[in-house]
Amino acid sequence: MRALLLITLILTGLGVAIAGPARAADDGRGACRAAIDAAERIERLPRLLLHAVSLAETGRWDASRKASVAWPWTVNNGGQAKYLPSRDAAIALVRRLQAKGETNIDVGCMQINLKHHGTAFASLEEAIDPIHNVAYAAQLLKRLRRDTGAWAHAVGQYHNAGWRTRGQPYWRKVRTLWVDEQKRDYRKRREARMRAARKRRQLGRR
Protein backbone atom coordinates (compact mmCIF):
# COMPACT_ATOMS: atom_id res chain seq x y z
CA MET A 1 0.00 0.00 0.00
CA ARG A 2 2.83 2.37 0.82
CA ALA A 3 4.51 1.80 -2.54
CA LEU A 4 1.20 2.22 -4.35
CA LEU A 5 0.55 5.49 -2.51
CA LEU A 6 3.97 6.83 -3.43
CA ILE A 7 3.56 5.92 -7.08
CA THR A 8 0.12 7.53 -7.14
CA LEU A 9 1.50 10.71 -5.64
CA ILE A 10 4.30 10.83 -8.17
CA LEU A 11 1.88 10.27 -11.04
CA THR A 12 -0.40 12.99 -9.71
CA GLY A 13 2.46 15.42 -9.18
CA LEU A 14 3.99 14.88 -12.61
CA GLY A 15 0.81 14.52 -14.62
CA VAL A 16 1.55 13.61 -18.23
CA ALA A 17 5.20 14.64 -17.92
CA ILE A 18 6.13 11.06 -17.08
CA ALA A 19 3.02 8.99 -17.63
CA GLY A 20 2.81 9.95 -21.29
CA PRO A 21 6.02 11.30 -22.82
CA ALA A 22 8.38 9.09 -20.80
CA ARG A 23 6.98 6.16 -22.74
CA ALA A 24 6.17 7.92 -25.99
CA ALA A 25 9.40 9.89 -26.31
CA ASP A 26 11.61 6.84 -26.04
CA ASP A 27 14.87 8.76 -26.18
CA GLY A 28 14.46 8.81 -22.37
CA ARG A 29 16.05 12.20 -21.77
CA GLY A 30 14.61 13.76 -18.64
CA ALA A 31 12.50 10.76 -17.66
CA CYS A 32 14.71 9.72 -14.75
CA ARG A 33 15.28 13.26 -13.49
CA ALA A 34 11.59 14.15 -13.44
CA ALA A 35 10.72 11.02 -11.45
CA ILE A 36 13.68 11.56 -9.12
CA ASP A 37 12.78 15.18 -8.37
CA ALA A 38 9.26 14.09 -7.41
CA ALA A 39 10.45 11.11 -5.34
CA GLU A 40 12.96 13.25 -3.41
CA ARG A 41 10.19 15.67 -2.47
CA ILE A 42 7.67 13.00 -1.54
CA GLU A 43 10.09 10.87 0.49
CA ARG A 44 11.84 13.96 1.92
CA LEU A 45 15.27 12.81 0.86
CA PRO A 46 18.25 15.20 0.91
CA ARG A 47 17.99 17.34 -2.19
CA LEU A 48 19.84 15.86 -5.20
CA LEU A 49 21.12 12.80 -3.29
CA LEU A 50 18.94 10.32 -5.20
CA HIS A 51 19.87 12.18 -8.36
CA ALA A 52 23.57 11.69 -7.58
CA VAL A 53 22.99 7.97 -7.01
CA SER A 54 21.23 7.74 -10.38
CA LEU A 55 24.23 9.35 -12.10
CA ALA A 56 26.56 6.84 -10.44
CA GLU A 57 24.31 4.06 -11.67
CA THR A 58 23.28 5.07 -15.20
CA GLY A 59 24.70 8.52 -15.90
CA ARG A 60 25.88 9.22 -19.42
CA TRP A 61 26.99 12.42 -21.13
CA ASP A 62 24.32 14.46 -22.92
CA ALA A 63 26.05 16.92 -25.23
CA SER A 64 22.89 18.99 -25.72
CA ARG A 65 22.64 19.60 -21.98
CA LYS A 66 26.38 19.61 -21.33
CA ALA A 67 25.80 17.35 -18.35
CA SER A 68 25.52 13.70 -17.36
CA VAL A 69 21.96 12.36 -17.49
CA ALA A 70 20.61 9.18 -15.90
CA TRP A 71 19.40 6.82 -18.61
CA PRO A 72 16.18 4.84 -18.02
CA TRP A 73 16.81 2.14 -20.61
CA THR A 74 20.00 0.80 -19.02
CA VAL A 75 20.53 -2.93 -18.44
CA ASN A 76 23.49 -4.38 -16.54
CA ASN A 77 24.42 -8.03 -16.42
CA GLY A 78 27.64 -9.27 -14.89
CA GLY A 79 29.07 -5.77 -14.63
CA GLN A 80 28.46 -5.03 -18.31
CA ALA A 81 26.13 -2.05 -18.66
CA LYS A 82 24.28 -1.48 -21.91
CA TYR A 83 22.49 1.78 -22.73
CA LEU A 84 19.60 0.81 -24.95
CA PRO A 85 17.89 3.28 -27.31
CA SER A 86 14.35 2.57 -26.13
CA ARG A 87 12.19 0.95 -23.47
CA ASP A 88 11.24 -1.91 -25.78
CA ALA A 89 14.88 -2.60 -26.67
CA ALA A 90 15.80 -2.73 -22.97
CA ILE A 91 12.96 -5.12 -22.17
CA ALA A 92 13.89 -7.34 -25.13
CA LEU A 93 17.49 -7.57 -23.91
CA VAL A 94 16.38 -8.55 -20.40
CA ARG A 95 14.10 -11.22 -21.86
CA ARG A 96 16.99 -12.66 -23.88
CA LEU A 97 19.25 -12.73 -20.81
CA GLN A 98 16.56 -14.40 -18.73
CA ALA A 99 16.01 -16.99 -21.46
CA LYS A 100 19.70 -17.88 -21.08
CA GLY A 101 19.20 -18.41 -17.36
CA GLU A 102 20.71 -15.09 -16.24
CA THR A 103 19.17 -13.71 -13.03
CA ASN A 104 21.65 -11.09 -11.77
CA ILE A 105 20.29 -8.25 -13.89
CA ASP A 106 20.01 -4.55 -13.00
CA VAL A 107 17.48 -2.38 -14.80
CA GLY A 108 16.27 1.18 -15.11
CA CYS A 109 17.25 4.63 -13.90
CA MET A 110 18.35 3.35 -10.50
CA GLN A 111 19.62 -0.09 -11.61
CA ILE A 112 17.26 -2.14 -9.48
CA ASN A 113 18.47 -5.74 -9.27
CA LEU A 114 15.80 -8.16 -10.48
CA LYS A 115 17.27 -11.10 -8.57
CA HIS A 116 16.95 -9.42 -5.18
CA HIS A 117 14.14 -6.92 -5.75
CA GLY A 118 12.19 -8.20 -8.73
CA THR A 119 9.25 -9.37 -6.62
CA ALA A 120 8.56 -5.75 -5.63
CA PHE A 121 7.16 -5.17 -9.12
CA ALA A 122 4.18 -6.63 -10.91
CA SER A 123 6.16 -7.12 -14.13
CA LEU A 124 9.44 -6.42 -15.88
CA GLU A 125 7.74 -3.54 -17.65
CA GLU A 126 6.89 -2.01 -14.29
CA ALA A 127 10.38 -2.59 -12.91
CA ILE A 128 12.01 -0.68 -15.75
CA ASP A 129 9.44 2.11 -15.86
CA PRO A 130 11.07 5.34 -14.56
CA ILE A 131 8.28 6.14 -12.08
CA HIS A 132 8.13 2.70 -10.45
CA ASN A 133 11.88 2.13 -10.66
CA VAL A 134 12.70 5.45 -8.97
CA ALA A 135 9.89 5.16 -6.42
CA TYR A 136 11.23 1.82 -5.23
CA ALA A 137 14.81 3.10 -5.12
CA ALA A 138 13.76 6.12 -3.03
CA GLN A 139 11.99 3.89 -0.51
CA LEU A 140 14.91 1.46 -0.41
CA LEU A 141 17.43 4.25 0.22
CA LYS A 142 15.25 5.71 2.95
CA ARG A 143 14.88 2.30 4.60
CA LEU A 144 18.63 1.76 4.49
CA ARG A 145 19.14 5.16 6.10
CA ARG A 146 16.77 4.15 8.88
CA ASP A 147 18.60 0.84 9.37
CA THR A 148 22.17 2.17 9.22
CA GLY A 149 21.69 5.61 10.80
CA ALA A 150 23.72 7.46 8.14
CA TRP A 151 23.22 8.48 4.54
CA ALA A 152 26.79 7.46 3.71
CA HIS A 153 26.17 3.88 4.83
CA ALA A 154 22.73 3.85 3.23
CA VAL A 155 24.19 4.82 -0.14
CA GLY A 156 27.02 2.34 0.28
CA GLN A 157 24.61 -0.49 1.07
CA TYR A 158 22.41 0.52 -1.85
CA HIS A 159 25.33 -0.58 -3.99
CA ASN A 160 26.82 -3.38 -1.90
CA ALA A 161 26.58 -4.69 1.66
CA GLY A 162 30.36 -4.79 2.01
CA TRP A 163 31.09 -1.28 3.30
CA ARG A 164 34.89 -1.36 3.24
CA THR A 165 35.31 -3.32 0.04
CA ARG A 166 32.70 -1.71 -2.22
CA GLY A 167 30.21 0.37 -0.26
CA GLN A 168 32.62 3.05 0.95
CA PRO A 169 34.26 3.67 -2.48
CA TYR A 170 30.79 3.88 -3.99
CA TRP A 171 29.72 6.44 -1.39
CA ARG A 172 32.78 8.54 -2.21
CA LYS A 173 31.84 8.46 -5.88
CA VAL A 174 28.24 9.46 -5.12
CA ARG A 175 29.36 12.17 -2.71
CA THR A 176 31.56 13.75 -5.41
CA LEU A 177 28.66 13.67 -7.87
CA TRP A 178 26.35 15.09 -5.21
CA VAL A 179 28.62 18.05 -4.51
CA ASP A 180 29.05 18.71 -8.24
CA GLU A 181 25.29 18.62 -8.82
CA GLN A 182 24.66 20.94 -5.88
CA LYS A 183 27.12 23.43 -7.40
CA ARG A 184 25.48 23.09 -10.80
CA ASP A 185 22.06 23.58 -9.27
CA TYR A 186 23.24 26.70 -7.39
CA ARG A 187 24.63 28.23 -10.58
CA LYS A 188 21.40 27.56 -12.46
CA ARG A 189 19.31 29.12 -9.70
CA ARG A 190 21.60 32.14 -9.48
CA GLU A 191 21.48 32.66 -13.26
CA ALA A 192 17.68 32.39 -13.18
CA ARG A 193 17.50 35.02 -10.42
CA MET A 194 19.79 37.32 -12.39
CA ARG A 195 17.68 36.95 -15.54
CA ALA A 196 14.52 37.67 -13.57
CA ALA A 197 16.14 40.77 -12.02
CA ARG A 198 17.22 42.05 -15.44
CA LYS A 199 13.75 41.52 -16.80
CA ARG A 200 12.20 43.46 -13.90
CA ARG A 201 14.62 46.34 -14.47
CA GLN A 202 13.79 46.40 -18.18
CA LEU A 203 10.08 46.45 -17.43
CA GLY A 204 10.61 49.25 -14.90
CA ARG A 205 12.29 51.45 -17.51
CA ARG A 206 9.37 51.21 -19.90
mmCIF file of C-alpha atoms in Angstrom:
data_model
loop_
_atom_site.group_PDB
_atom_site.id
_atom_site.type_symbol
_atom_site.label_atom_id
_atom_site.label_comp_id
_atom_site.label_asym_id
_atom_site.label_seq_id
_atom_site.Cartn_x
_atom_site.Cartn_y
_atom_site.Cartn_z
ATOM 1 C CA MET A 1 0.000 0.000 0.000
ATOM 2 C CA ARG A 2 2.833 2.372 0.821
ATOM 3 C CA ALA A 3 4.511 1.797 -2.541
ATOM 4 C CA LEU A 4 1.203 2.220 -4.347
ATOM 5 C CA LEU A 5 0.548 5.485 -2.513
ATOM 6 C CA LEU A 6 3.970 6.829 -3.432
ATOM 7 C CA ILE A 7 3.559 5.925 -7.081
ATOM 8 C CA THR A 8 0.117 7.528 -7.138
ATOM 9 C CA LEU A 9 1.500 10.712 -5.639
ATOM 10 C CA ILE A 10 4.301 10.831 -8.173
ATOM 11 C CA LEU A 11 1.878 10.268 -11.042
ATOM 12 C CA THR A 12 -0.397 12.992 -9.711
ATOM 13 C CA GLY A 13 2.457 15.416 -9.180
ATOM 14 C CA LEU A 14 3.993 14.880 -12.609
ATOM 15 C CA GLY A 15 0.809 14.523 -14.620
ATOM 16 C CA VAL A 16 1.553 13.612 -18.234
ATOM 17 C CA ALA A 17 5.201 14.643 -17.921
ATOM 18 C CA ILE A 18 6.133 11.062 -17.082
ATOM 19 C CA ALA A 19 3.016 8.986 -17.630
ATOM 20 C CA GLY A 20 2.813 9.955 -21.289
ATOM 21 C CA PRO A 21 6.016 11.295 -22.819
ATOM 22 C CA ALA A 22 8.382 9.087 -20.799
ATOM 23 C CA ARG A 23 6.984 6.160 -22.739
ATOM 24 C CA ALA A 24 6.171 7.915 -25.987
ATOM 25 C CA ALA A 25 9.402 9.889 -26.306
ATOM 26 C CA ASP A 26 11.614 6.835 -26.045
ATOM 27 C CA ASP A 27 14.871 8.763 -26.176
ATOM 28 C CA GLY A 28 14.462 8.810 -22.373
ATOM 29 C CA ARG A 29 16.052 12.202 -21.768
ATOM 30 C CA GLY A 30 14.614 13.761 -18.643
ATOM 31 C CA ALA A 31 12.495 10.756 -17.665
ATOM 32 C CA CYS A 32 14.709 9.724 -14.750
ATOM 33 C CA ARG A 33 15.281 13.264 -13.486
ATOM 34 C CA ALA A 34 11.588 14.154 -13.438
ATOM 35 C CA ALA A 35 10.721 11.018 -11.455
ATOM 36 C CA ILE A 36 13.683 11.557 -9.115
ATOM 37 C CA ASP A 37 12.776 15.184 -8.374
ATOM 38 C CA ALA A 38 9.261 14.092 -7.411
ATOM 39 C CA ALA A 39 10.455 11.113 -5.339
ATOM 40 C CA GLU A 40 12.957 13.247 -3.411
ATOM 41 C CA ARG A 41 10.189 15.668 -2.468
ATOM 42 C CA ILE A 42 7.666 13.001 -1.536
ATOM 43 C CA GLU A 43 10.094 10.869 0.486
ATOM 44 C CA ARG A 44 11.840 13.960 1.922
ATOM 45 C CA LEU A 45 15.268 12.814 0.864
ATOM 46 C CA PRO A 46 18.246 15.197 0.909
ATOM 47 C CA ARG A 47 17.994 17.344 -2.193
ATOM 48 C CA LEU A 48 19.838 15.858 -5.198
ATOM 49 C CA LEU A 49 21.116 12.797 -3.291
ATOM 50 C CA LEU A 50 18.943 10.317 -5.196
ATOM 51 C CA HIS A 51 19.868 12.175 -8.364
ATOM 52 C CA ALA A 52 23.570 11.691 -7.583
ATOM 53 C CA VAL A 53 22.995 7.968 -7.012
ATOM 54 C CA SER A 54 21.233 7.741 -10.377
ATOM 55 C CA LEU A 55 24.234 9.346 -12.099
ATOM 56 C CA ALA A 56 26.560 6.841 -10.438
ATOM 57 C CA GLU A 57 24.308 4.056 -11.670
ATOM 58 C CA THR A 58 23.277 5.075 -15.199
ATOM 59 C CA GLY A 59 24.700 8.519 -15.901
ATOM 60 C CA ARG A 60 25.885 9.218 -19.417
ATOM 61 C CA TRP A 61 26.988 12.420 -21.127
ATOM 62 C CA ASP A 62 24.320 14.457 -22.924
ATOM 63 C CA ALA A 63 26.053 16.925 -25.229
ATOM 64 C CA SER A 64 22.894 18.987 -25.725
ATOM 65 C CA ARG A 65 22.635 19.600 -21.978
ATOM 66 C CA LYS A 66 26.382 19.605 -21.333
ATOM 67 C CA ALA A 67 25.801 17.353 -18.349
ATOM 68 C CA SER A 68 25.517 13.704 -17.364
ATOM 69 C CA VAL A 69 21.961 12.360 -17.493
ATOM 70 C CA ALA A 70 20.613 9.183 -15.902
ATOM 71 C CA TRP A 71 19.396 6.824 -18.614
ATOM 72 C CA PRO A 72 16.184 4.840 -18.020
ATOM 73 C CA TRP A 73 16.810 2.138 -20.611
ATOM 74 C CA THR A 74 19.995 0.801 -19.017
ATOM 75 C CA VAL A 75 20.526 -2.932 -18.441
ATOM 76 C CA ASN A 76 23.490 -4.375 -16.541
ATOM 77 C CA ASN A 77 24.415 -8.035 -16.415
ATOM 78 C CA GLY A 78 27.643 -9.273 -14.889
ATOM 79 C CA GLY A 79 29.068 -5.773 -14.633
ATOM 80 C CA GLN A 80 28.458 -5.031 -18.312
ATOM 81 C CA ALA A 81 26.132 -2.046 -18.663
ATOM 82 C CA LYS A 82 24.280 -1.478 -21.909
ATOM 83 C CA TYR A 83 22.486 1.777 -22.726
ATOM 84 C CA LEU A 84 19.595 0.814 -24.950
ATOM 85 C CA PRO A 85 17.893 3.283 -27.311
ATOM 86 C CA SER A 86 14.349 2.570 -26.125
ATOM 87 C CA ARG A 87 12.193 0.945 -23.469
ATOM 88 C CA ASP A 88 11.240 -1.914 -25.784
ATOM 89 C CA ALA A 89 14.879 -2.600 -26.665
ATOM 90 C CA ALA A 90 15.805 -2.733 -22.971
ATOM 91 C CA ILE A 91 12.957 -5.125 -22.170
ATOM 92 C CA ALA A 92 13.885 -7.337 -25.130
ATOM 93 C CA LEU A 93 17.489 -7.571 -23.908
ATOM 94 C CA VAL A 94 16.375 -8.550 -20.398
ATOM 95 C CA ARG A 95 14.103 -11.221 -21.863
ATOM 96 C CA ARG A 96 16.994 -12.657 -23.877
ATOM 97 C CA LEU A 97 19.246 -12.726 -20.808
ATOM 98 C CA GLN A 98 16.557 -14.403 -18.728
ATOM 99 C CA ALA A 99 16.009 -16.991 -21.460
ATOM 100 C CA LYS A 100 19.702 -17.885 -21.079
ATOM 101 C CA GLY A 101 19.199 -18.407 -17.356
ATOM 102 C CA GLU A 102 20.708 -15.086 -16.240
ATOM 103 C CA THR A 103 19.173 -13.715 -13.035
ATOM 104 C CA ASN A 104 21.651 -11.095 -11.772
ATOM 105 C CA ILE A 105 20.293 -8.250 -13.889
ATOM 106 C CA ASP A 106 20.010 -4.555 -13.002
ATOM 107 C CA VAL A 107 17.477 -2.382 -14.799
ATOM 108 C CA GLY A 108 16.271 1.182 -15.106
ATOM 109 C CA CYS A 109 17.254 4.631 -13.897
ATOM 110 C CA MET A 110 18.350 3.350 -10.502
ATOM 111 C CA GLN A 111 19.621 -0.091 -11.610
ATOM 112 C CA ILE A 112 17.264 -2.141 -9.480
ATOM 113 C CA ASN A 113 18.468 -5.738 -9.269
ATOM 114 C CA LEU A 114 15.802 -8.164 -10.481
ATOM 115 C CA LYS A 115 17.271 -11.102 -8.572
ATOM 116 C CA HIS A 116 16.950 -9.415 -5.182
ATOM 117 C CA HIS A 117 14.139 -6.916 -5.747
ATOM 118 C CA GLY A 118 12.186 -8.200 -8.727
ATOM 119 C CA THR A 119 9.249 -9.373 -6.617
ATOM 120 C CA ALA A 120 8.558 -5.752 -5.629
ATOM 121 C CA PHE A 121 7.163 -5.173 -9.122
ATOM 122 C CA ALA A 122 4.182 -6.626 -10.908
ATOM 123 C CA SER A 123 6.156 -7.122 -14.133
ATOM 124 C CA LEU A 124 9.443 -6.425 -15.883
ATOM 125 C CA GLU A 125 7.736 -3.539 -17.653
ATOM 126 C CA GLU A 126 6.888 -2.006 -14.294
ATOM 127 C CA ALA A 127 10.379 -2.591 -12.907
ATOM 128 C CA ILE A 128 12.011 -0.683 -15.755
ATOM 129 C CA ASP A 129 9.438 2.107 -15.855
ATOM 130 C CA PRO A 130 11.066 5.344 -14.562
ATOM 131 C CA ILE A 131 8.281 6.139 -12.076
ATOM 132 C CA HIS A 132 8.126 2.699 -10.448
ATOM 133 C CA ASN A 133 11.877 2.131 -10.660
ATOM 134 C CA VAL A 134 12.699 5.451 -8.975
ATOM 135 C CA ALA A 135 9.889 5.162 -6.419
ATOM 136 C CA TYR A 136 11.226 1.821 -5.228
ATOM 137 C CA ALA A 137 14.806 3.105 -5.116
ATOM 138 C CA ALA A 138 13.759 6.119 -3.028
ATOM 139 C CA GLN A 139 11.992 3.890 -0.514
ATOM 140 C CA LEU A 140 14.914 1.465 -0.413
ATOM 141 C CA LEU A 141 17.428 4.246 0.222
ATOM 142 C CA LYS A 142 15.251 5.713 2.949
ATOM 143 C CA ARG A 143 14.882 2.300 4.598
ATOM 144 C CA LEU A 144 18.629 1.758 4.487
ATOM 145 C CA ARG A 145 19.143 5.160 6.100
ATOM 146 C CA ARG A 146 16.774 4.154 8.882
ATOM 147 C CA ASP A 147 18.600 0.841 9.372
ATOM 148 C CA THR A 148 22.165 2.167 9.221
ATOM 149 C CA GLY A 149 21.689 5.613 10.800
ATOM 150 C CA ALA A 150 23.724 7.464 8.142
ATOM 151 C CA TRP A 151 23.219 8.485 4.540
ATOM 152 C CA ALA A 152 26.787 7.465 3.714
ATOM 153 C CA HIS A 153 26.173 3.878 4.833
ATOM 154 C CA ALA A 154 22.729 3.848 3.234
ATOM 155 C CA VAL A 155 24.194 4.822 -0.137
ATOM 156 C CA GLY A 156 27.021 2.336 0.277
ATOM 157 C CA GLN A 157 24.609 -0.494 1.069
ATOM 158 C CA TYR A 158 22.414 0.518 -1.854
ATOM 159 C CA HIS A 159 25.335 -0.580 -3.995
ATOM 160 C CA ASN A 160 26.825 -3.380 -1.897
ATOM 161 C CA ALA A 161 26.580 -4.691 1.658
ATOM 162 C CA GLY A 162 30.364 -4.792 2.009
ATOM 163 C CA TRP A 163 31.088 -1.279 3.301
ATOM 164 C CA ARG A 164 34.888 -1.358 3.242
ATOM 165 C CA THR A 165 35.312 -3.323 0.042
ATOM 166 C CA ARG A 166 32.704 -1.711 -2.224
ATOM 167 C CA GLY A 167 30.215 0.366 -0.258
ATOM 168 C CA GLN A 168 32.617 3.046 0.945
ATOM 169 C CA PRO A 169 34.263 3.669 -2.477
ATOM 170 C CA TYR A 170 30.790 3.878 -3.992
ATOM 171 C CA TRP A 171 29.716 6.444 -1.389
ATOM 172 C CA ARG A 172 32.783 8.542 -2.214
ATOM 173 C CA LYS A 173 31.836 8.464 -5.882
ATOM 174 C CA VAL A 174 28.244 9.459 -5.124
ATOM 175 C CA ARG A 175 29.363 12.174 -2.711
ATOM 176 C CA THR A 176 31.561 13.748 -5.406
ATOM 177 C CA LEU A 177 28.664 13.669 -7.870
ATOM 178 C CA TRP A 178 26.346 15.087 -5.208
ATOM 179 C CA VAL A 179 28.619 18.051 -4.509
ATOM 180 C CA ASP A 180 29.052 18.709 -8.238
ATOM 181 C CA GLU A 181 25.292 18.619 -8.823
ATOM 182 C CA GLN A 182 24.663 20.944 -5.877
ATOM 183 C CA LYS A 183 27.118 23.434 -7.397
ATOM 184 C CA ARG A 184 25.485 23.092 -10.801
ATOM 185 C CA ASP A 185 22.056 23.585 -9.271
ATOM 186 C CA TYR A 186 23.243 26.696 -7.390
ATOM 187 C CA ARG A 187 24.632 28.232 -10.583
ATOM 188 C CA LYS A 188 21.400 27.558 -12.457
ATOM 189 C CA ARG A 189 19.308 29.119 -9.703
ATOM 190 C CA ARG A 190 21.601 32.144 -9.480
ATOM 191 C CA GLU A 191 21.479 32.663 -13.258
ATOM 192 C CA ALA A 192 17.683 32.387 -13.178
ATOM 193 C CA ARG A 193 17.496 35.025 -10.417
ATOM 194 C CA MET A 194 19.788 37.315 -12.389
ATOM 195 C CA ARG A 195 17.681 36.945 -15.538
ATOM 196 C CA ALA A 196 14.521 37.672 -13.567
ATOM 197 C CA ALA A 197 16.135 40.767 -12.020
ATOM 198 C CA ARG A 198 17.223 42.054 -15.440
ATOM 199 C CA LYS A 199 13.747 41.517 -16.799
ATOM 200 C CA ARG A 200 12.205 43.456 -13.895
ATOM 201 C CA ARG A 201 14.621 46.345 -14.474
ATOM 202 C CA GLN A 202 13.787 46.396 -18.176
ATOM 203 C CA LEU A 203 10.080 46.451 -17.429
ATOM 204 C CA GLY A 204 10.613 49.250 -14.905
ATOM 205 C CA ARG A 205 12.288 51.455 -17.511
ATOM 206 C CA ARG A 206 9.369 51.211 -19.897
#
